[in-house]
Amino acid sequence: MFFSLLLFLTTGLSHQQKEAYTVVKPNKNTGKTEVIHRFYLHDAEHGFTAVMGKNVVLNENKEIQRLFADYVIKSFQISDSNGSLITANTVGHEIEGRYIWVYQEIANKLPCQLQVKMTAFHEIWAEHINQVNFEWPNGVKAARLTLTEAQQQLQIYNCDSINLN
Amino acid sequence: MIRKTYILIILLCSLTVNPASAVQQTKGNYVDKFRQLDEILPTPNAYRNAAGEPGHSYWQQQVDYKIKVKLDEQKRRVNGSLTISYHNQSPYELKYLWLQLDQNRFKSDSFAEKTVAFGGIGRRGPNTVHAKDDKPAQISLNELRRQQFYDDVELGYEISEVQDSGGLGLPFVINGSQMRVDLPEALVSGGKYEFSLQFAYNILEENAVRARSGYEHFPDDERKGGNDIFLIAQWFPRMAAYSDYEAWHNKEFLGSGEFTLEFGDYDVEMTVPADHIVASTGELQNADQVLTAVQRARLKEAETAQRPVMIVSEEEALENEKSGTSDEKTWRFKAKNVRDFAWASSRKFIWDAKGYQQGGVDQEMVMAMSYYPKEGGDLWKKYSTESVIHTMEVYSRFTFDYPYPVSISVNGPVGGMEYPMITFNGPRTIWHEEDGSRTYTLAEKRFLIGVVIHEIGHIYFPMIVNSDERQWTWMDEGLNSFLDGVAGREWDPTIPWGVEPRDIIDYMKSDVQVPVMTQSDSVLRLGPNAYTKPAVAFNILREVIMGRELFDFAFKEYAVRWRYKRPTPTDFFRTMEEASGIDLDWFWHGWFYTTDHVDISIDKVYQLRLDTMDPDIDLDRRRKEHEAEPGSLFVSRNQQERIKTWVELNKDVKDFHDENDRFTPSNKDRSKYQEFLAKLEPIEKAVMNRALDEDKNYYVMNFSNIGGLVMPILLSLTYQDGSVESLHIPAEIWRKSPFEVSKLLVTKKNKKLKSVVVDAGWETADVDVENNHYPRQIIPSRIEMFKKEKDKRLEYKDLMHDIKTPIKKPKVKKYKK
């Protein structure tokens, strides 16, 4: 039986929150499912520095912000129960308050049973947790995605209570 | 149908959360959200009374320590001798004493190590991954580094010469990270027992093991072999606490649940390399032996300085870290009435100090000090010591005067950790290889100020208000996170300090959480559970439910009552109620004992109008209401098709009913009205006449509690004349109907209601904004708002670095003439 190595940053600073939230929520106004990723700026700055292998500052340097958003988007996947990927289109990103937000939209209605994967920062911080909330009316089904369980299969609560299309 | 399903779920949750409750609703779906906590809380007694204050027979132990310790820099090892004076102030005899051997938690066969599950959350984060599908199992490089460190360095305490004051050996048993010392004869109530032991252990590399303390190596320093910063904590066998509510606190150290200890006096001598600077809990006793005359003069100058004075300047520290010495110096510190003792040592330390002229009788001047390597740079020079002082200014207002002579911030490998009088804080500058400069981002500046405030704040909670971190992390982290937000906002309100209710809603509405009242080692995620959620709860208590005056008084009362004492959650809950005169049991239950969230919906608003009972008036009103209703589409289309009705075609045939509709008052109606008036008492008649005269608007608002957590209903009422009023309905409106409730609103005749918003200011952590509006509104989502206007924030630029970047000339595009 073999095992492989996970390459982590040695974390000198341990005060990062090391958690991020993603909210997946249907929007009846637009008929799309919105995906909103929220990262603590301090985490994002230190984490992305480690990911990039050089000091980065999430400032008005649009290129770094765009790279971070690309990184988040690549870390996130939703697929149906058969494993077929569901496309989430990029909308944009912004810095507000203590967070950096990254936005995506899904054009099609999500299946009620699906798989979600979110690996952001798992490769550098073993303890980082990405919480993904699927927020349908009268129920929030959440997945706590860790390095050890970066992908989960789940059933959305009250999935049929909303029909976008 | 949905409602029934929902109520059932809530009921099941309630039963699951509190399975031991003796009182249960066994028929129907009614849930009493205001049930008094007394059936959950322990019975008040002589040690802790019903008011939440120490009872008339309150007691706690006292433990005094004398320690001589040597830091062996070469071997990275601590060797010490320890004399403990244990004062049994309990009413009980003690046949044995328990000590905590926290370094044993890092032995490879410790309870904590043996119970780390492969692929599980493990100790402070998962480092291993199960094999899955076609992927092999994975182990992190950090985990391997940790294991290699364990292989190379023997960890845990070496304990020897455990003996009484006469030199007689004492039997002892080591059980994991604890040690029981059996006494020759029981220590009676009021008695004192003195014993001593020798201890030694190899210091952990903090970045390899993560232990809240340890050494950090700097291989690139000019000195051959580099230098270390040593942060020394949990470093000597410490007496376990013995209390009225738990007896010996001998719960194994598993890693998440931190510490609680006894107060006592310390006399500590540390022998370290002669070129090291030592930062420590306590007051330096032999400055003339370990400091130069210049350094002592600078310390004196710092007492009244406006800005921090450099005791060891950066240049001096840089010079110091270039070489080493085989000489040693012994630093001696004494600390009175502290619950622990920690220190740091390095030749890399820059050291600054500034006296905080606090006044008062407890400690008129506190020396605020910071110790940091060059890697801390200007960030530390400017803000560390100032943040220490700011923390004391704010916290003391909310609690009590800072009681100790020093208050210290040390930079090292630990991100943030607290001990009496001394804290370890991690933020550093960015080094730019190209020009050797050091800069820091605004985010890192905020982080430094924030973490120093937080860790210095911990000197109040739990280092003085001595709650039990092993059991209840929220009691110190939650209270302290709340107060660090207060201090942060008073530093610079433009910075997003502290926590707002909106910060916790994604966590609270999810199904992956545990109640706040969960033992520290069992909490799934300490961040949102023990820091953010309770801090938000206290914010809401202060700003929304109790008001600042009542909250601040009660909070201060709690701090003062339990200063140098050992409070439990019950004592906090009871004090906040008893000192404010507000029954908060519903709040404690909802926020701390359940995983409910806040989601209050305004479902409907309808208007009522008082009938006059006079048929000539009321029936005419009914007629007008009827006429205002839309007509029949069927009839309307018939008219459009010019279909003539029978009545139109036969106008010669008419009767009484063609002249009088169903709203026509009859004499019978009028007689009934007169009879009604005749039966009215004079007072009833006056009331009715006044009501008719005022002709007020009566609105009934229907609310539902979707989240389960009962909370005040904060209403913003907009009237047709454009005016807006606020209405605060206390949470008690839910007491007899916890899931649906209606409220009557009466306004003056010309004050017509236009719309209603629940929690317009996002003050209650309500998770769903859409159902807070009546009439419903299309609330643009965050993404819709983003698409409208892209927000440009500038405070995260590395301005200090970017400003030095040479200005580039743009390439000028040439155009053909």
PDB file of C-alpha atoms in Angstrom, chain B residues 338-517:
ATOM      1  CA  VAL B 338      -1.171  35.163  38.847  1.00  0.00           C
ATOM      2  CA  ARG B 339      -2.606  31.915  37.538  1.00  0.00           C
ATOM      3  CA  ASP B 340       0.337  30.994  35.313  1.00  0.00           C
ATOM      4  CA  PHE B 341       3.791  32.109  34.286  1.00  0.00           C
ATOM      5  CA  ALA B 342       5.413  32.322  30.824  1.00  0.00           C
ATOM      6  CA  TRP B 343       8.528  33.887  29.360  1.00  0.00           C
ATOM      7  CA  ALA B 344      10.549  34.412  26.198  1.00  0.00           C
ATOM      8  CA  SER B 345      14.242  34.635  25.531  1.00  0.00           C
ATOM      9  CA  SER B 346      16.399  35.530  22.541  1.00  0.00           C
ATOM     10  CA  ARG B 347      19.408  37.562  21.492  1.00  0.00           C
ATOM     11  CA  LYS B 348      17.354  38.779  18.534  1.00  0.00           C
ATOM     12  CA  PHE B 349      14.990  40.904  20.573  1.00  0.00           C
ATOM     13  CA  ILE B 350      14.476  44.582  19.953  1.00  0.00           C
ATOM     14  CA  TRP B 351      12.781  45.906  23.110  1.00  0.00           C
ATOM     15  CA  ASP B 352      10.638  48.990  23.555  1.00  0.00           C
ATOM     16  CA  ALA B 353       8.633  50.284  26.496  1.00  0.00           C
ATOM     17  CA  LYS B 354       6.195  52.986  27.461  1.00  0.00           C
ATOM     18  CA  GLY B 355       4.626  53.648  30.830  1.00  0.00           C
ATOM     19  CA  TYR B 356       0.853  53.586  30.974  1.00  0.00           C
ATOM     20  CA  GLN B 357      -0.121  56.084  33.630  1.00  0.00           C
ATOM     21  CA  GLN B 358      -3.289  54.367  34.734  1.00  0.00           C
ATOM     22  CA  GLY B 359      -3.712  56.078  38.089  1.00  0.00           C
ATOM     23  CA  GLY B 360      -5.919  54.513  40.729  1.00  0.00           C
ATOM     24  CA  VAL B 361      -4.847  52.513  43.736  1.00  0.00           C
ATOM     25  CA  ASP B 362      -4.198  49.066  42.242  1.00  0.00           C
ATOM     26  CA  GLN B 363      -1.350  49.811  39.847  1.00  0.00           C
ATOM     27  CA  GLU B 364      -0.706  53.443  39.168  1.00  0.00           C
ATOM     28  CA  MET B 365       1.793  52.862  36.354  1.00  0.00           C
ATOM     29  CA  VAL B 366       1.931  49.824  34.098  1.00  0.00           C
ATOM     30  CA  MET B 367       4.998  49.342  31.897  1.00  0.00           C
ATOM     31  CA  ALA B 368       3.783  48.316  28.445  1.00  0.00           C
ATOM     32  CA  MET B 369       6.548  46.572  26.512  1.00  0.00           C
ATOM     33  CA  SER B 370       7.196  44.816  23.225  1.00  0.00           C
ATOM     34  CA  TYR B 371       9.947  42.391  22.240  1.00  0.00           C
ATOM     35  CA  TYR B 372      10.469  41.535  18.593  1.00  0.00           C
ATOM     36  CA  PRO B 373      13.136  40.598  16.076  1.00  0.00           C
ATOM     37  CA  LYS B 374      14.080  42.706  13.086  1.00  0.00           C
ATOM     38  CA  GLU B 375      11.466  40.701  11.176  1.00  0.00           C
ATOM     39  CA  GLY B 376       8.820  42.629  13.119  1.00  0.00           C
ATOM     40  CA  GLY B 377      10.279  45.903  11.889  1.00  0.00           C
ATOM     41  CA  ASP B 378       8.477  49.221  11.922  1.00  0.00           C
ATOM     42  CA  LEU B 379       5.122  47.514  12.209  1.00  0.00           C
ATOM     43  CA  TRP B 380       6.021  46.463  15.734  1.00  0.00           C
ATOM     44  CA  LYS B 381       7.905  49.640  16.605  1.00  0.00           C
ATOM     45  CA  LYS B 382       4.942  51.813  15.845  1.00  0.00           C
ATOM     46  CA  TYR B 383       1.961  49.781  16.938  1.00  0.00           C
ATOM     47  CA  SER B 384       2.637  46.897  19.320  1.00  0.00           C
ATOM     48  CA  THR B 385       3.200  48.774  22.580  1.00  0.00           C
ATOM     49  CA  GLU B 386       0.627  51.427  21.695  1.00  0.00           C
ATOM     50  CA  SER B 387      -1.916  48.635  21.104  1.00  0.00           C
ATOM     51  CA  VAL B 388      -1.066  47.140  24.493  1.00  0.00           C
ATOM     52  CA  ILE B 389      -1.856  50.455  26.191  1.00  0.00           C
ATOM     53  CA  HIS B 390      -5.013  51.050  24.177  1.00  0.00           C
ATOM     54  CA  THR B 391      -6.280  47.627  25.222  1.00  0.00           C
ATOM     55  CA  MET B 392      -5.780  48.398  28.910  1.00  0.00           C
ATOM     56  CA  GLU B 393      -7.514  51.768  28.565  1.00  0.00           C
ATOM     57  CA  VAL B 394     -10.626  50.230  27.016  1.00  0.00           C
ATOM     58  CA  TYR B 395     -10.805  46.933  28.910  1.00  0.00           C
ATOM     59  CA  SER B 396     -10.295  48.603  32.265  1.00  0.00           C
ATOM     60  CA  ARG B 397     -13.334  50.776  31.598  1.00  0.00           C
ATOM     61  CA  PHE B 398     -15.438  47.667  31.051  1.00  0.00           C
ATOM     62  CA  THR B 399     -13.936  45.668  33.906  1.00  0.00           C
ATOM     63  CA  PHE B 400     -11.377  46.867  36.461  1.00  0.00           C
ATOM     64  CA  ASP B 401      -7.990  48.553  36.536  1.00  0.00           C
ATOM     65  CA  TYR B 402      -5.167  46.494  35.089  1.00  0.00           C
ATOM     66  CA  PRO B 403      -3.610  45.100  38.253  1.00  0.00           C
ATOM     67  CA  TYR B 404      -0.112  44.009  37.204  1.00  0.00           C
ATOM     68  CA  PRO B 405       3.137  46.016  36.816  1.00  0.00           C
ATOM     69  CA  VAL B 406       3.855  44.962  33.212  1.00  0.00           C
ATOM     70  CA  SER B 407       1.886  44.202  30.067  1.00  0.00           C
ATOM     71  CA  ILE B 408       3.895  42.595  27.268  1.00  0.00           C
ATOM     72  CA  SER B 409       3.657  41.697  23.593  1.00  0.00           C
ATOM     73  CA  VAL B 410       6.310  39.342  22.161  1.00  0.00           C
ATOM     74  CA  ASN B 411       6.805  38.414  18.517  1.00  0.00           C
ATOM     75  CA  GLY B 412       7.694  34.825  17.785  1.00  0.00           C
ATOM     76  CA  PRO B 413       6.435  31.714  16.029  1.00  0.00           C
ATOM     77  CA  VAL B 414       3.059  31.657  17.817  1.00  0.00           C
ATOM     78  CA  GLY B 415       0.243  33.451  15.995  1.00  0.00           C
ATOM     79  CA  GLY B 416      -1.471  34.587  19.161  1.00  0.00           C
ATOM     80  CA  MET B 417      -1.413  33.255  22.717  1.00  0.00           C
ATOM     81  CA  GLU B 418      -1.912  34.711  26.151  1.00  0.00           C
ATOM     82  CA  TYR B 419      -0.445  34.317  29.628  1.00  0.00           C
ATOM     83  CA  PRO B 420      -0.533  36.569  32.699  1.00  0.00           C
ATOM     84  CA  MET B 421       1.194  39.872  31.870  1.00  0.00           C
ATOM     85  CA  ILE B 422       2.689  38.456  28.652  1.00  0.00           C
ATOM     86  CA  THR B 423       1.348  37.585  25.202  1.00  0.00           C
ATOM     87  CA  PHE B 424       2.815  36.020  22.042  1.00  0.00           C
ATOM     88  CA  ASN B 425       1.794  37.588  18.731  1.00  0.00           C
ATOM     89  CA  GLY B 426       2.757  36.565  15.201  1.00  0.00           C
ATOM     90  CA  PRO B 427       2.372  39.300  12.538  1.00  0.00           C
ATOM     91  CA  ARG B 428       5.506  40.374  10.679  1.00  0.00           C
ATOM     92  CA  THR B 429       6.712  42.537   7.852  1.00  0.00           C
ATOM     93  CA  ILE B 430       7.389  41.591   4.241  1.00  0.00           C
ATOM     94  CA  TRP B 431      11.067  41.513   3.318  1.00  0.00           C
ATOM     95  CA  HIS B 432      11.952  42.742  -0.159  1.00  0.00           C
ATOM     96  CA  GLU B 433      15.079  40.982  -1.296  1.00  0.00           C
ATOM     97  CA  GLU B 434      15.751  43.463  -4.076  1.00  0.00           C
ATOM     98  CA  ASP B 435      16.472  46.398  -1.773  1.00  0.00           C
ATOM     99  CA  GLY B 436      16.470  44.805   1.701  1.00  0.00           C
ATOM    100  CA  SER B 437      13.521  46.911   2.805  1.00  0.00           C
ATOM    101  CA  ARG B 438      10.641  45.786   4.983  1.00  0.00           C
ATOM    102  CA  THR B 439       7.054  46.856   4.413  1.00  0.00           C
ATOM    103  CA  TYR B 440       3.662  45.716   5.578  1.00  0.00           C
ATOM    104  CA  THR B 441       0.188  45.837   4.141  1.00  0.00           C
ATOM    105  CA  LEU B 442      -2.716  47.610   5.757  1.00  0.00           C
ATOM    106  CA  ALA B 443      -4.259  44.175   6.316  1.00  0.00           C
ATOM    107  CA  GLU B 444      -1.166  43.082   8.293  1.00  0.00           C
ATOM    108  CA  LYS B 445      -1.213  46.316  10.293  1.00  0.00           C
ATOM    109  CA  ARG B 446      -4.819  45.655  11.216  1.00  0.00           C
ATOM    110  CA  PHE B 447      -3.911  42.095  12.083  1.00  0.00           C
ATOM    111  CA  LEU B 448      -1.117  43.173  14.428  1.00  0.00           C
ATOM    112  CA  ILE B 449      -3.255  45.723  16.235  1.00  0.00           C
ATOM    113  CA  GLY B 450      -6.143  43.277  16.353  1.00  0.00           C
ATOM    114  CA  VAL B 451      -4.187  40.320  17.661  1.00  0.00           C
ATOM    115  CA  VAL B 452      -2.341  42.382  20.295  1.00  0.00           C
ATOM    116  CA  ILE B 453      -5.648  43.778  21.537  1.00  0.00           C
ATOM    117  CA  HIS B 454      -7.111  40.281  21.614  1.00  0.00           C
ATOM    118  CA  GLU B 455      -4.217  38.640  23.434  1.00  0.00           C
ATOM    119  CA  ILE B 456      -3.661  41.474  25.919  1.00  0.00           C
ATOM    120  CA  GLY B 457      -7.433  41.343  26.451  1.00  0.00           C
ATOM    121  CA  HIS B 458      -6.991  37.741  27.529  1.00  0.00           C
ATOM    122  CA  ILE B 459      -5.015  38.962  30.535  1.00  0.00           C
ATOM    123  CA  TYR B 460      -8.422  40.086  31.816  1.00  0.00           C
ATOM    124  CA  PHE B 461     -10.311  37.009  30.524  1.00  0.00           C
ATOM    125  CA  PRO B 462      -9.304  34.338  31.575  1.00  0.00           C
ATOM    126  CA  MET B 463      -6.039  35.238  33.287  1.00  0.00           C
ATOM    127  CA  ILE B 464      -7.777  37.308  35.968  1.00  0.00           C
ATOM    128  CA  VAL B 465     -11.445  36.347  35.562  1.00  0.00           C
ATOM    129  CA  ASN B 466     -10.353  32.735  35.772  1.00  0.00           C
ATOM    130  CA  SER B 467     -12.865  30.740  33.709  1.00  0.00           C
ATOM    131  CA  ASP B 468     -12.093  27.160  32.773  1.00  0.00           C
ATOM    132  CA  GLU B 469     -10.773  27.085  29.205  1.00  0.00           C
ATOM    133  CA  ARG B 470     -10.519  23.288  29.238  1.00  0.00           C
ATOM    134  CA  GLN B 471     -14.316  23.059  29.517  1.00  0.00           C
ATOM    135  CA  TRP B 472     -15.709  26.249  27.980  1.00  0.00           C
ATOM    136  CA  THR B 473     -13.637  28.024  25.372  1.00  0.00           C
ATOM    137  CA  TRP B 474     -16.379  30.574  24.754  1.00  0.00           C
ATOM    138  CA  MET B 475     -16.128  31.956  28.282  1.00  0.00           C
ATOM    139  CA  ASP B 476     -12.818  33.608  27.528  1.00  0.00           C
ATOM    140  CA  GLU B 477     -12.699  33.680  23.719  1.00  0.00           C
ATOM    141  CA  GLY B 478     -16.297  34.830  23.295  1.00  0.00           C
ATOM    142  CA  LEU B 479     -16.168  37.557  25.943  1.00  0.00           C
ATOM    143  CA  ASN B 480     -12.737  38.638  24.763  1.00  0.00           C
ATOM    144  CA  SER B 481     -13.724  38.698  21.084  1.00  0.00           C
ATOM    145  CA  PHE B 482     -16.646  40.907  22.026  1.00  0.00           C
ATOM    146  CA  LEU B 483     -14.418  43.307  23.961  1.00  0.00           C
ATOM    147  CA  ASP B 484     -11.622  43.341  21.380  1.00  0.00           C
ATOM    148  CA  GLY B 485     -14.274  44.546  18.937  1.00  0.00           C
ATOM    149  CA  VAL B 486     -15.137  47.383  21.322  1.00  0.00           C
ATOM    150  CA  ALA B 487     -11.450  48.321  21.655  1.00  0.00           C
ATOM    151  CA  GLY B 488     -10.858  48.019  17.916  1.00  0.00           C
ATOM    152  CA  ARG B 489     -13.725  50.310  17.045  1.00  0.00           C
ATOM    153  CA  GLU B 490     -12.325  52.850  19.504  1.00  0.00           C
ATOM    154  CA  TRP B 491      -8.931  52.606  17.766  1.00  0.00           C
ATOM    155  CA  ASP B 492     -10.224  53.441  14.322  1.00  0.00           C
ATOM    156  CA  PRO B 493     -13.890  52.999  13.449  1.00  0.00           C
ATOM    157  CA  THR B 494     -13.161  53.009   9.730  1.00  0.00           C
ATOM    158  CA  ILE B 495     -11.523  49.609  10.093  1.00  0.00           C
ATOM    159  CA  PRO B 496     -13.919  46.632  10.090  1.00  0.00           C
ATOM    160  CA  TRP B 497     -13.116  45.444  13.617  1.00  0.00           C
ATOM    161  CA  GLY B 498     -14.945  43.015  15.747  1.00  0.00           C
ATOM    162  CA  VAL B 499     -17.883  40.998  14.657  1.00  0.00           C
ATOM    163  CA  GLU B 500     -21.204  42.081  13.273  1.00  0.00           C
ATOM    164  CA  PRO B 501     -24.332  39.934  13.421  1.00  0.00           C
ATOM    165  CA  ARG B 502     -24.110  39.367   9.650  1.00  0.00           C
ATOM    166  CA  ASP B 503     -20.716  37.656  10.123  1.00  0.00           C
ATOM    167  CA  ILE B 504     -22.221  34.597  11.766  1.00  0.00           C
ATOM    168  CA  ILE B 505     -25.373  33.937   9.743  1.00  0.00           C
ATOM    169  CA  ASP B 506     -23.800  31.532   7.230  1.00  0.00           C
ATOM    170  CA  TYR B 507     -22.675  29.401  10.169  1.00  0.00           C
ATOM    171  CA  MET B 508     -25.820  29.691  12.263  1.00  0.00           C
ATOM    172  CA  LYS B 509     -28.219  28.753   9.486  1.00  0.00           C
ATOM    173  CA  SER B 510     -26.221  25.687   8.500  1.00  0.00           C
ATOM    174  CA  ASP B 511     -26.675  22.136   9.708  1.00  0.00           C
ATOM    175  CA  VAL B 512     -22.996  21.636  10.541  1.00  0.00           C
ATOM    176  CA  GLN B 513     -22.599  23.141  13.993  1.00  0.00           C
ATOM    177  CA  VAL B 514     -22.825  22.307  17.685  1.00  0.00           C
ATOM    178  CA  PRO B 515     -24.237  24.389  20.538  1.00  0.00           C
ATOM    179  CA  VAL B 516     -21.900  26.951  22.115  1.00  0.00           C
ATOM    180  CA  MET B 517     -22.275  25.063  25.408  1.00  0.00           C
TER     181      MET B 517
END
